[in-house]
Amino acid sequence: MPKKVIKNQADKIDADLDPVLKRIENAGVLLDTKWLNKINKEVSDKLLTLSGLIYKHSHRDFNINSPSQLATVLFEKLHLPTAGIAKTKTGFSTAASELNKLKGAHPIIEPILEYRELEKLRNTYLETLPKLVDKDSRLHTHFSQNTATGRLSSSEPNLQNIPIRTETGEKLRHAFIAPEGFELISSDYSQVELRVVAHISQDKRLIDTFLKNEDIHARTAAEIEGVPIDEVTKTQRHKAKAVNFGIIYGISAHGLAEGTGMSYGEAKEYIDKYFTLHPNIKKYIKDTILFAQQKGFVQTLLGRKRELPEVNSNIVNVRLAAERMAINAPIQGTAADLIKLAMIEIDKNLGKISPKSKMVLQIHDELLFEAPEGEVAKVADFVKETMENIYPLDVPLTVNIEAGPSWGATKPI
DNA sequence: AACTAGGCT
DNA sequence: GTATAAGCCTAGTTG
């Protein structure tokens, strides 16, 4: 096999990271199978109750896991209103986002939503993970580097999508534990993608926010609504947060409206105000699309390229989709470059600082370690320091560190 | 294999 | 409104 030719900095990063990823995969992460089985039992009981309730409300037995059968029950048998319900290629959508619109219309909706959540948790995690542990009760994922933006991906099992959002989902994280005498340390970059946006776009307000270490979403809300930052309401902050995410994804009024419940017009107005306040972000978007159209690719701060010939497509949807990718790829990809650099550097030195400590996972902007109880503070300091200083930008990178006996029970240290 | 759905950052 | 927020992986149903 010929050695891979290294053409640029991103290729070198990926090559240097490869052996690090191998070590992480080999280390694995300890799983508390007993705890998982206990949750599985509770979830299975609940599912039985829920399916009974759903059958009672629908006056029939059917396969709740079949979107087509569920749509028939909801819209043809129970005659729930279809106004405003999205359509898929095959009929009315039964996605959670659509069912949420029907919550008040029929008591069957709530149990369906809960059923869906618990089925997902049971089938994807509770049933599957215990089957994949090795003889030492450890899970070994496989990391891949060949993604569109430079992020890692994780498979068999994917340990980058372990639940956290719901109450039951969060319980699952408690199954990821440290061995006896050890703790898990979690270190995650705070708002790394928006900090990358601030650096790349040189947007004044964004840079100022991060220099002052202000709450970015509250500040955005304050500026758009024209109120003092400490008078921003929860709703206002929530909307601003959606806009900030939208910037990273290549915002559209429709997408923002979907994500927040704003009307299309309100969303459009909100975005216009945002760009008035952040002219350099508007410029970044414009310049990036132009660059992509002329060169056929975009690139990250460290030169990682993504080919995007579709930005010149005559097909409107194809072109617009490519434009959003062009906006997002340098942001997401730069964040990926930064944490990869940090991982390489940490791997180089961790053995000297704490020989028994190990890096065990990467979840895009977070690293997970296990460290002997007595060395947690030392390892945490080293990790934080390395991540924050890995590649100085025009805004500080900040890292939140937590530690605890399990991934679900880490607390700030 | 296509489609729908949903877990994470 | 033609379409519609970025990147992943996995599971179940359907034909």
Coordinates of C-alpha atoms (C1' of nucleotides) in Angstrom, one line a residue:
Chain A
M1 CA 0.0 0.0 0.0
P2 CA 1.4 3.4 -1.0
K3 CA 1.6 5.9 1.8
K4 CA -1.1 8.6 1.7
V5 CA 0.3 11.7 0.1
I6 CA 0.0 14.7 2.5
K7 CA -1.0 17.8 0.5
N8 CA -2.0 20.3 3.2
Q9 CA -2.4 21.0 6.8
A10 CA -5.8 19.3 7.1
D11 CA -4.4 16.1 5.6
K12 CA -1.6 16.2 8.1
I13 CA -4.0 16.7 11.0
D14 CA -6.0 13.7 9.8
A15 CA -2.9 11.6 9.4
D16 CA -1.7 12.6 12.9
L17 CA -5.1 11.9 14.4
D18 CA -5.4 8.4 13.0
P19 CA -3.2 6.7 15.6
V20 CA -4.9 8.7 18.3
L21 CA -8.3 7.5 17.2
K22 CA -7.0 3.9 17.2
R23 CA -5.9 4.4 20.8
I24 CA -9.3 5.8 21.8
E25 CA -11.1 3.0 20.1
N26 CA -8.9 0.4 21.8
A27 CA -9.4 2.0 25.2
G28 CA -13.2 1.9 25.0
V29 CA -15.6 3.2 27.5
L30 CA -17.0 1.2 30.5
L31 CA -20.7 0.4 30.3
D32 CA -22.9 -0.4 33.3
T33 CA -25.0 -3.1 31.7
K34 CA -27.0 -3.8 34.9
W35 CA -28.2 -0.2 35.1
L36 CA -29.1 -0.3 31.4
N37 CA -31.1 -3.4 31.8
K38 CA -32.9 -1.9 34.7
I39 CA -34.0 1.1 32.6
N40 CA -34.9 -1.3 29.8
K41 CA -37.3 -3.0 32.1
E42 CA -39.0 0.2 33.2
V43 CA -39.2 1.4 29.6
S44 CA -40.6 -1.9 28.4
D45 CA -43.4 -1.8 31.0
K46 CA -44.2 1.8 30.1
L47 CA -44.4 0.9 26.4
L48 CA -46.9 -1.9 27.1
T49 CA -49.1 0.6 29.0
L50 CA -48.8 3.2 26.2
S51 CA -49.6 0.8 23.4
G52 CA -52.7 -0.4 25.2
L53 CA -53.7 3.2 25.6
I54 CA -53.1 4.0 22.0
Y55 CA -55.2 0.9 20.9
K56 CA -58.0 1.9 23.2
H57 CA -58.1 5.5 21.8
S58 CA -58.0 4.2 18.2
H59 CA -60.5 1.3 18.8
R60 CA -58.2 -1.1 17.0
D61 CA -54.9 -2.9 17.0
F62 CA -52.3 -1.7 14.5
N63 CA -48.6 -1.4 14.1
I64 CA -47.7 1.9 15.8
N65 CA -44.2 1.6 14.3
S66 CA -45.6 1.9 10.8
P67 CA -45.9 5.6 9.8
S68 CA -48.4 4.6 7.1
Q69 CA -50.7 2.6 9.4
L70 CA -50.5 5.4 12.0
A71 CA -51.4 8.1 9.4
T72 CA -54.4 6.0 8.4
V73 CA -55.6 5.7 11.9
L74 CA -55.1 9.4 12.7
F75 CA -56.4 11.0 9.6
E76 CA -58.8 8.5 8.1
K77 CA -60.3 6.6 11.1
L78 CA -60.1 9.4 13.7
H79 CA -60.4 12.2 11.2
L80 CA -57.9 14.4 12.8
P81 CA -57.5 17.7 11.0
T82 CA -54.8 17.6 8.2
A83 CA -54.6 21.4 7.8
G84 CA -51.0 22.5 8.3
I85 CA -49.7 18.9 8.5
A86 CA -46.6 18.4 6.3
K87 CA -46.8 15.8 3.6
T88 CA -44.1 13.2 2.8
K89 CA -43.7 11.4 -0.5
T90 CA -46.2 8.8 0.7
G91 CA -48.8 10.8 2.5
F92 CA -49.3 12.9 5.6
S93 CA -46.3 13.0 7.9
T94 CA -46.5 11.5 11.4
A95 CA -43.2 13.0 12.5
A96 CA -43.2 14.4 16.1
S97 CA -43.0 18.0 14.7
E98 CA -46.4 17.4 13.0
L99 CA -48.0 15.4 15.8
N100 CA -47.2 18.3 18.2
K101 CA -49.6 20.4 16.2
L102 CA -52.4 17.9 17.0
K103 CA -51.8 17.7 20.7
G104 CA -55.0 19.5 21.6
A105 CA -57.1 17.7 19.0
H106 CA -57.1 14.2 20.5
P107 CA -55.9 12.4 23.6
I108 CA -54.2 9.7 21.4
I109 CA -51.4 12.1 20.4
E110 CA -49.6 12.4 23.8
P111 CA -49.2 8.6 24.2
I112 CA -48.0 8.2 20.6
L113 CA -45.3 10.8 21.2
E114 CA -44.2 9.1 24.4
Y115 CA -44.3 5.7 22.7
R116 CA -42.1 6.9 19.9
E117 CA -39.5 8.3 22.3
L118 CA -39.3 5.2 24.4
E119 CA -39.3 2.8 21.4
K120 CA -36.3 4.8 20.0
L121 CA -34.5 4.6 23.3
R122 CA -35.2 0.9 23.7
N123 CA -34.4 -0.2 20.2
T124 CA -31.4 2.0 19.4
Y125 CA -29.7 2.0 22.8
L126 CA -31.1 -0.2 25.6
E127 CA -31.3 -3.3 23.6
T128 CA -28.3 -2.8 21.4
L129 CA -25.5 -1.4 23.5
P130 CA -25.2 -4.3 26.0
K131 CA -24.8 -6.7 23.0
L132 CA -21.7 -4.8 21.9
V133 CA -19.6 -4.8 25.1
D134 CA -16.4 -6.7 25.2
K135 CA -15.4 -9.2 28.0
D136 CA -14.4 -6.3 30.2
S137 CA -17.7 -4.5 29.8
R138 CA -16.3 -1.9 27.5
L139 CA -17.8 -0.4 24.3
H140 CA -15.4 0.2 21.4
T141 CA -16.8 2.5 18.8
H142 CA -15.2 3.0 15.4
F143 CA -14.3 6.5 14.4
S144 CA -14.2 7.6 10.8
Q145 CA -12.7 10.8 9.3
N146 CA -14.1 10.8 5.8
T147 CA -17.0 13.2 6.3
A148 CA -18.0 16.1 4.2
T149 CA -16.8 18.8 6.6
G150 CA -13.9 17.2 8.5
R151 CA -15.9 16.1 11.5
L152 CA -15.5 12.6 12.9
S153 CA -18.3 10.1 12.7
S154 CA -18.8 7.2 15.1
S155 CA -20.3 3.8 14.4
E156 CA -21.1 0.3 15.7
P157 CA -22.0 1.7 18.0
N158 CA -22.4 5.4 17.4
L159 CA -21.3 6.9 20.7
Q160 CA -21.8 10.5 19.4
N161 CA -25.6 10.3 19.7
I162 CA -26.1 9.0 23.2
P163 CA -29.4 10.5 24.5
I164 CA -29.4 13.5 26.9
R165 CA -32.4 15.6 26.0
T166 CA -35.3 13.8 27.7
E167 CA -35.6 12.5 31.3
T168 CA -35.4 8.9 30.3
G169 CA -32.7 9.6 27.7
E170 CA -30.6 11.4 30.3
K171 CA -30.8 8.3 32.6
L172 CA -29.0 6.4 29.9
R173 CA -25.9 8.5 30.2
H174 CA -25.5 7.3 33.7
A175 CA -24.6 3.9 32.2
F176 CA -21.4 5.3 30.9
I177 CA -19.1 4.9 33.9
A178 CA -15.6 5.2 35.1
P179 CA -13.9 2.1 36.6
E180 CA -13.4 1.7 40.3
G181 CA -11.0 4.4 41.6
F182 CA -11.5 6.5 38.5
E183 CA -13.7 9.4 37.4
L184 CA -14.9 10.5 34.0
I185 CA -13.9 14.0 32.9
S186 CA -15.9 15.8 30.2
S187 CA -14.4 18.9 28.6
D188 CA -16.4 20.8 26.0
Y189 CA -15.8 23.9 23.9
S190 CA -18.4 26.6 24.7
Q191 CA -20.1 28.0 21.5
V192 CA -17.1 27.0 19.4
E193 CA -18.9 27.4 16.1
L194 CA -20.1 30.9 16.8
R195 CA -16.6 31.8 18.0
V196 CA -15.3 30.6 14.7
V197 CA -17.9 32.7 12.9
A198 CA -16.7 35.7 14.9
H199 CA -13.1 35.1 13.9
I200 CA -13.7 34.3 10.3
S201 CA -16.2 37.1 9.7
Q202 CA -14.6 39.6 12.0
D203 CA -18.0 40.7 13.1
K204 CA -17.6 43.5 15.6
R205 CA -20.6 42.7 17.9
L206 CA -19.9 39.0 17.9
I207 CA -16.2 39.5 18.8
D208 CA -17.1 42.0 21.5
T209 CA -19.6 39.5 23.0
F210 CA -16.9 36.8 23.3
L211 CA -14.2 39.1 24.5
K212 CA -16.6 40.1 27.3
N213 CA -17.6 36.5 27.8
E214 CA -21.3 37.5 27.6
D215 CA -24.2 35.2 27.0
I216 CA -24.3 35.2 23.2
H217 CA -28.0 34.4 22.8
A218 CA -29.1 36.9 25.4
R219 CA -26.9 39.6 23.8
T220 CA -28.3 38.8 20.3
A221 CA -31.9 39.1 21.8
A222 CA -31.1 42.3 23.5
E223 CA -29.8 43.9 20.4
I224 CA -32.6 42.7 18.1
E225 CA -35.3 43.6 20.6
G226 CA -33.7 46.8 21.7
V227 CA -33.8 46.0 25.4
P228 CA -31.0 45.8 28.1
I229 CA -29.3 42.4 28.2
D230 CA -30.5 41.6 31.8
E231 CA -34.1 42.2 30.8
V232 CA -34.2 39.6 28.0
T233 CA -37.1 37.2 28.5
K234 CA -36.8 33.4 28.0
T235 CA -38.8 33.6 24.8
Q236 CA -36.7 36.3 23.4
R237 CA -33.5 34.4 24.2
H238 CA -35.0 31.3 22.7
K239 CA -35.7 33.1 19.4
A240 CA -32.2 34.6 19.3
K241 CA -30.7 31.2 19.9
A242 CA -32.5 29.9 16.9
V243 CA -31.2 32.7 14.8
N244 CA -27.6 32.1 16.0
F245 CA -28.0 28.5 15.0
G246 CA -29.5 29.5 11.8
I247 CA -26.5 31.6 10.9
I248 CA -24.3 28.5 11.2
Y249 CA -26.6 26.5 9.0
G250 CA -27.3 29.0 6.2
I251 CA -30.4 30.6 7.6
S252 CA -33.7 30.9 5.8
A253 CA -36.9 32.5 7.0
H254 CA -38.8 29.3 6.5
G255 CA -36.3 27.3 8.5
L256 CA -36.3 29.9 11.3
A257 CA -40.1 29.9 11.3
E258 CA -40.2 26.1 11.6
G259 CA -37.7 26.1 14.4
T260 CA -39.3 28.8 16.5
G261 CA -43.0 28.9 15.7
M262 CA -42.6 32.5 14.4
S263 CA -44.6 33.3 11.3
Y264 CA -42.7 33.5 8.0
G265 CA -42.9 37.3 8.0
E266 CA -41.8 37.6 11.6
A267 CA -38.8 35.3 10.9
K268 CA -37.9 37.3 7.8
E269 CA -38.0 40.6 9.7
Y270 CA -35.9 39.0 12.5
I271 CA -33.2 37.9 10.1
D272 CA -33.1 41.3 8.4
K273 CA -32.6 43.0 11.8
Y274 CA -29.8 40.5 12.6
F275 CA -27.9 41.3 9.4
T276 CA -28.3 45.0 10.0
L277 CA -26.6 44.5 13.3
H278 CA -24.0 42.1 11.9
P279 CA -23.0 43.4 8.5
N280 CA -19.8 41.4 8.5
I281 CA -21.7 38.2 8.9
K282 CA -23.8 39.1 5.9
K283 CA -20.6 39.8 4.1
Y284 CA -19.1 36.5 5.1
I285 CA -22.1 34.7 3.6
K286 CA -21.9 36.7 0.4
D287 CA -18.2 36.4 0.0
T288 CA -18.2 32.7 0.7
I289 CA -20.9 31.9 -1.8
L290 CA -19.0 34.0 -4.4
F291 CA -15.7 32.1 -3.6
A292 CA -17.5 28.8 -4.0
Q293 CA -19.0 29.8 -7.3
Q294 CA -15.6 30.9 -8.7
K295 CA -13.4 28.1 -7.2
G296 CA -15.8 25.2 -6.9
F297 CA -14.9 24.6 -3.3
V298 CA -14.8 26.3 0.2
Q299 CA -12.2 25.8 2.9
T300 CA -11.6 25.9 6.6
L301 CA -9.2 28.1 8.5
L302 CA -6.6 25.3 8.3
G303 CA -7.2 24.7 4.6
R304 CA -9.5 21.7 4.7
K305 CA -11.4 21.8 1.4
R306 CA -14.9 20.8 0.5
E307 CA -15.8 20.6 -3.2
L308 CA -19.1 22.2 -4.0
P309 CA -19.6 22.4 -7.8
E310 CA -23.4 22.5 -7.2
V311 CA -23.3 26.1 -6.2
N312 CA -23.4 26.8 -10.0
S313 CA -26.3 24.5 -10.7
N314 CA -29.2 25.7 -12.7
I315 CA -31.6 23.8 -10.5
V316 CA -32.6 26.2 -7.8
N317 CA -33.0 23.8 -5.0
V318 CA -29.7 22.1 -5.7
R319 CA -28.0 25.5 -5.9
L320 CA -29.5 26.8 -2.7
A321 CA -28.7 23.7 -0.8
A322 CA -25.1 23.9 -2.0
E323 CA -25.0 27.5 -0.9
R324 CA -26.0 26.6 2.6
M325 CA -23.3 23.9 2.7
A326 CA -20.8 26.5 1.5
I327 CA -21.7 28.7 4.4
N328 CA -21.7 25.9 7.0
A329 CA -18.7 23.9 5.9
P330 CA -15.9 26.4 6.8
I331 CA -17.6 26.9 10.2
Q332 CA -18.3 23.3 11.2
G333 CA -15.0 22.2 9.6
T334 CA -12.9 24.8 11.4
A335 CA -14.4 23.7 14.7
A336 CA -13.5 20.1 13.7
D337 CA -9.9 21.1 12.8
L338 CA -9.5 22.8 16.2
I339 CA -10.6 19.9 18.3
K340 CA -8.6 17.5 16.2
L341 CA -5.5 19.6 16.8
A342 CA -6.3 19.5 20.5
M343 CA -6.8 15.8 20.6
I344 CA -3.4 15.2 18.9
E345 CA -1.7 17.5 21.4
I346 CA -3.4 16.0 24.4
D347 CA -2.6 12.5 23.2
K348 CA 1.1 13.5 23.0
N349 CA 1.3 14.7 26.6
L350 CA -1.4 12.9 28.7
G351 CA 0.8 9.9 29.3
K352 CA 3.5 12.1 31.0
I353 CA 0.9 13.9 33.1
S354 CA -1.2 11.0 34.2
P355 CA -0.1 7.6 32.8
K356 CA -3.3 5.9 33.8
S357 CA -5.6 8.4 32.3
K358 CA -7.2 7.8 28.9
M359 CA -9.1 9.8 26.3
V360 CA -12.2 7.7 25.6
L361 CA -14.6 9.6 23.4
Q362 CA -14.9 12.7 21.1
I363 CA -18.4 14.1 20.5
H364 CA -17.7 17.0 18.1
D365 CA -17.0 19.7 20.6
E366 CA -16.5 17.6 23.7
L367 CA -13.8 15.2 24.8
L368 CA -14.3 12.5 27.5
F369 CA -11.5 11.1 29.6
E370 CA -11.2 8.6 32.4
A371 CA -8.7 9.6 35.1
P372 CA -7.6 8.2 38.5
E373 CA -9.6 10.0 41.3
G374 CA -6.5 11.6 42.7
E375 CA -5.4 13.0 39.4
V376 CA -8.7 14.5 38.1
A377 CA -7.8 18.1 38.9
K378 CA -4.4 17.8 37.2
V379 CA -5.8 16.2 34.1
A380 CA -8.7 18.6 33.9
D381 CA -6.3 21.6 34.1
F382 CA -4.1 20.2 31.4
V383 CA -7.0 19.3 29.1
K384 CA -8.6 22.7 29.5
E385 CA -5.4 24.6 29.0
T386 CA -4.5 22.6 25.9
M387 CA -8.0 22.9 24.3
E388 CA -8.3 26.7 25.0
N389 CA -4.8 27.5 23.6
I390 CA -4.6 25.1 20.7
Y391 CA -4.9 27.7 18.0
P392 CA -5.5 31.3 19.1
L393 CA -8.3 33.1 17.4
D394 CA -9.4 36.7 17.7
V395 CA -11.8 35.6 20.3
P396 CA -11.0 33.4 23.3
L397 CA -11.9 29.7 23.1
T398 CA -13.4 28.6 26.4
V399 CA -13.8 25.1 27.7
N400 CA -16.2 23.8 30.4
I401 CA -14.9 21.0 32.5
E402 CA -16.9 18.6 34.5
A403 CA -16.1 15.4 36.3
G404 CA -18.0 12.6 38.0
P405 CA -18.5 8.8 38.4
S406 CA -20.6 8.6 35.2
W407 CA -21.2 10.6 32.0
G408 CA -24.6 11.5 33.3
A409 CA -23.4 12.6 36.7
T410 CA -20.5 14.9 35.9
K411 CA -20.4 18.2 37.8
P412 CA -18.3 21.3 37.3
I413 CA -15.0 21.1 39.1
Chain B
dA1 C1' -33.2 -0.3 -1.2
dA2 C1' -36.2 3.5 -0.4
dC3 C1' -38.6 5.8 2.9
dT4 C1' -39.8 7.6 7.4
dA5 C1' -38.4 8.8 11.8
dG6 C1' -35.4 10.3 15.4
dG7 C1' -31.0 10.1 18.5
dC8 C1' -26.7 13.6 19.0
dT9 C1' -23.5 18.1 18.1
Chain C
dG1 C1' -44.2 30.0 -2.5
dT2 C1' -41.0 25.9 -6.6
dA3 C1' -37.9 24.1 -1.8
dT4 C1' -36.4 25.3 2.7
dA5 C1' -31.3 25.2 8.5
dA6 C1' -25.5 21.9 8.7
dG7 C1' -23.3 17.2 9.7
dC8 C1' -23.7 12.3 11.1
dC9 C1' -25.7 6.8 12.3
dT10 C1' -29.4 3.4 13.3
dA11 C1' -33.9 1.2 13.4
dG12 C1' -38.4 -0.3 11.6
dT13 C1' -41.6 -0.8 7.7
dT14 C1' -42.6 -1.6 3.0
dG15 C1' -42.5 -3.7 -1.5

